[in-house]
CSV table of C-alpha atoms in Angstrom, one decimal:
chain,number,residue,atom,x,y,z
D,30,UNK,CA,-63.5,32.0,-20.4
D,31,UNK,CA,-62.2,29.6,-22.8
D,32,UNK,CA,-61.0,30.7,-26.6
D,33,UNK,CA,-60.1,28.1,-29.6
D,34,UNK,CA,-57.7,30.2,-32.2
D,35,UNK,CA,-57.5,28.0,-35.8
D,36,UNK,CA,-54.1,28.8,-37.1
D,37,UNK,CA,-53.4,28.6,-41.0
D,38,UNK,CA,-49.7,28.9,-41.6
D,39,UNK,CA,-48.1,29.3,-45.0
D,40,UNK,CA,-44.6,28.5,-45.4
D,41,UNK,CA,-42.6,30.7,-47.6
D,42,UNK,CA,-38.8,31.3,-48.0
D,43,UNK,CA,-37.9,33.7,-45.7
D,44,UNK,CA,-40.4,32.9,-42.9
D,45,UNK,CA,-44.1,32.0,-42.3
D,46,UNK,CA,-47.6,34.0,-42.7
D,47,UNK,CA,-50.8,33.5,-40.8
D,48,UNK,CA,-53.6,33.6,-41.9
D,49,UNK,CA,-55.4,37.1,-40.1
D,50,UNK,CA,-58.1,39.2,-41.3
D,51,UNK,CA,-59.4,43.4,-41.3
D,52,UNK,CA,-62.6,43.2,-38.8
D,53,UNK,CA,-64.8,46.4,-40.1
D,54,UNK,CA,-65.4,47.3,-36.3
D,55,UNK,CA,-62.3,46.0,-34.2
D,56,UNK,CA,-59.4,46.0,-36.4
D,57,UNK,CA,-57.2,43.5,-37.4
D,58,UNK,CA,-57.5,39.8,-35.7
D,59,UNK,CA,-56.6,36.3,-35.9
D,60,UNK,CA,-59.5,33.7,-36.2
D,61,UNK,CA,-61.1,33.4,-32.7
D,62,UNK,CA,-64.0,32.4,-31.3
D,63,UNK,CA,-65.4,30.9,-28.2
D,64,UNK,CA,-65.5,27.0,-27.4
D,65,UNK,CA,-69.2,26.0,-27.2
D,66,UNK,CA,-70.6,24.0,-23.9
D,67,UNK,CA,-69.9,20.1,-24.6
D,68,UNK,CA,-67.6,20.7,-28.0
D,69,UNK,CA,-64.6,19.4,-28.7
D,70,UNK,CA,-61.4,21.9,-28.8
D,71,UNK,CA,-60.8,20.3,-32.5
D,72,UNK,CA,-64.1,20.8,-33.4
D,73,UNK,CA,-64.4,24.0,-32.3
D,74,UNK,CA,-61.2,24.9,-33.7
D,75,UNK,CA,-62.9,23.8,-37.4
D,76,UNK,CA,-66.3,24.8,-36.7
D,77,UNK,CA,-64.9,28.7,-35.7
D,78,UNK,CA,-62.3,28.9,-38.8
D,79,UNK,CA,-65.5,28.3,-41.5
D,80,UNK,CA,-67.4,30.3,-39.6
D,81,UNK,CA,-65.3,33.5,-39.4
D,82,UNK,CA,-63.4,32.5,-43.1
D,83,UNK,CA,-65.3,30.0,-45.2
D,84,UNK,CA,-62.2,27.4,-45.1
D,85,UNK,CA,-63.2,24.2,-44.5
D,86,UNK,CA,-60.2,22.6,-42.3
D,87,UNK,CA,-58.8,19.5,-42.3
D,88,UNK,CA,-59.7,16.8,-39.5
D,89,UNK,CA,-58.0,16.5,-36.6
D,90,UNK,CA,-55.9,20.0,-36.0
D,91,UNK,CA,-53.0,19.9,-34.1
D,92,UNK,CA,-53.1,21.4,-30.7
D,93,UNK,CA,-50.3,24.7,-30.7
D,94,UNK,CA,-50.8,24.9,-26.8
D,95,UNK,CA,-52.5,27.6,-24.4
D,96,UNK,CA,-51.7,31.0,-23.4
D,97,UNK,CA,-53.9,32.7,-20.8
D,98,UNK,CA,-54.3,36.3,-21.8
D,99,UNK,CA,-52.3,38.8,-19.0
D,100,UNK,CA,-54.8,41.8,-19.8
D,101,UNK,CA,-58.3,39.8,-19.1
D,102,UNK,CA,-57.2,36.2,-17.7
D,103,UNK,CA,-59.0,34.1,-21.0
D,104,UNK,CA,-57.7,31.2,-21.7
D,105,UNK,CA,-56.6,30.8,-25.5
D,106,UNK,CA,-56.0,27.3,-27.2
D,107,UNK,CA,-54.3,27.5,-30.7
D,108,UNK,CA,-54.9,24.6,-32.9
D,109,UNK,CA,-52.9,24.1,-36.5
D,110,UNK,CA,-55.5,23.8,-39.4
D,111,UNK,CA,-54.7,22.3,-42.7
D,112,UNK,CA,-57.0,23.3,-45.6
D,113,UNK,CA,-57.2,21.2,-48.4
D,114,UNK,CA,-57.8,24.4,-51.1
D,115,UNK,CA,-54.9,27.0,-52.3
D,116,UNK,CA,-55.7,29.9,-50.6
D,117,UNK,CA,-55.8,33.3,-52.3
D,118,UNK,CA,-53.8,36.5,-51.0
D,119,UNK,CA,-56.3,38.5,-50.0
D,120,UNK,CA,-60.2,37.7,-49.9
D,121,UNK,CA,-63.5,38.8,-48.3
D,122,UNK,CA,-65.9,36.6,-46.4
D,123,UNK,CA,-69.0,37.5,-45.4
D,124,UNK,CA,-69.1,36.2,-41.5
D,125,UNK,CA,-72.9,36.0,-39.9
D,126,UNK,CA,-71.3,37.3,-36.7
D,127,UNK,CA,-72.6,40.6,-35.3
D,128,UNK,CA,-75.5,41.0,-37.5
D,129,UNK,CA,-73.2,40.4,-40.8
D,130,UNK,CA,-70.1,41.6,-41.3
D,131,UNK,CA,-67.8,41.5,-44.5
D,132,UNK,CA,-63.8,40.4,-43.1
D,133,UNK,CA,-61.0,40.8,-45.6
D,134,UNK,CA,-58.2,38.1,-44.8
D,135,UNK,CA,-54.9,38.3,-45.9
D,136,UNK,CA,-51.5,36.9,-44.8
D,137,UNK,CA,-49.5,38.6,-41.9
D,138,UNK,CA,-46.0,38.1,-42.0
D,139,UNK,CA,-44.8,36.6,-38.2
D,140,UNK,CA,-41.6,38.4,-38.5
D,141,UNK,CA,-43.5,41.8,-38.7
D,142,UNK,CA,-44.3,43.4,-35.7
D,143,UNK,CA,-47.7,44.3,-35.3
D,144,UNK,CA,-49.2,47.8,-35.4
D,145,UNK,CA,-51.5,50.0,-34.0
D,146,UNK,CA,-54.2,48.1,-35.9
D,147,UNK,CA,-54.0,45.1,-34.0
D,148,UNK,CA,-55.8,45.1,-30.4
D,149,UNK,CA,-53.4,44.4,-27.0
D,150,UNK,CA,-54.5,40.8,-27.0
D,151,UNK,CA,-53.8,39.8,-31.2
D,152,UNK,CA,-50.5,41.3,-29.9
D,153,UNK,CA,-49.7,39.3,-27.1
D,154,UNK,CA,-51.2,35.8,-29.6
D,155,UNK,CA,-48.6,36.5,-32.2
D,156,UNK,CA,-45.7,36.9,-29.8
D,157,UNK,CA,-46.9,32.9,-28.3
D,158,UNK,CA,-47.3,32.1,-32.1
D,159,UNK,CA,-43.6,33.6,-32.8
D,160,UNK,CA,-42.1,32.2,-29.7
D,161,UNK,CA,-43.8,28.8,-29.8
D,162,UNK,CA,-43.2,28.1,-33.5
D,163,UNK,CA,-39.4,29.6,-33.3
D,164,UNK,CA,-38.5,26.8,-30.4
D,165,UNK,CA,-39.7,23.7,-32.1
């Protein structure tokens, strides 16, 4: 099964945050979401990012490259999004996912390692994220 991840990077001093966010029933996440039959990965990539957050991206992301997942075998593509707007530190967003469900993003450092908070698979994203954005 195929995944599109929308990454939102912001560049600070001593390192760069993604955007990630609390999900009330799975814990903390990066935006993901699943590629729809016929749609383009840059669309999807935009279409799964307002969905989940409200940002409206930027066309034509940049593709980040794949990772396929060691615990299930999905396929991830990560796509850079630019958004226009200054984003907050922390905000809500109320995602029609799951019957409704009220996310509160924030900014997760990519030096940090993750905790217990974030499931097996967010874990093994970040490390690509880390590794692919640390070699270029």
């Amino acid at each position: 099964m195929k995944k599109i991840v929308p990454v939102v990077l912001k560049h600070k001093n001593n390192g760069i945050d993604i955007l990630a966010f609390h999900h009330p029933l799975a814990g903390t996440q990066l935006v993901k979401g699943t590629i729809e039959q016929d749609e383009q990965y840059e669309q999807a990539a935009i279409r799964e990012l307002f969905e989940e957050s409200g940002l409206i991206a930027q066309p034509n992301p940049k593709f980040m490259g794949n990772l396929i997942l060691s615990v299930n075998q999905q396929n991830w593509y990560f796509y850079l999004c630019e958004v226009k707007c200054g984003l907050a530190e922390t905000w809500h967003h109320h995602c029609q996912d799951g019957g409704g469900l009220d996310f509160r993003f924030f900014w997760y450092s990519l030096d940090q390692q993750p905790d217990d908070h974030w499931h097996g698979t967010f874990k093994e994203a970040l490390s690509f994220l880390r590794n692919s954005l640390t070699s270029s």
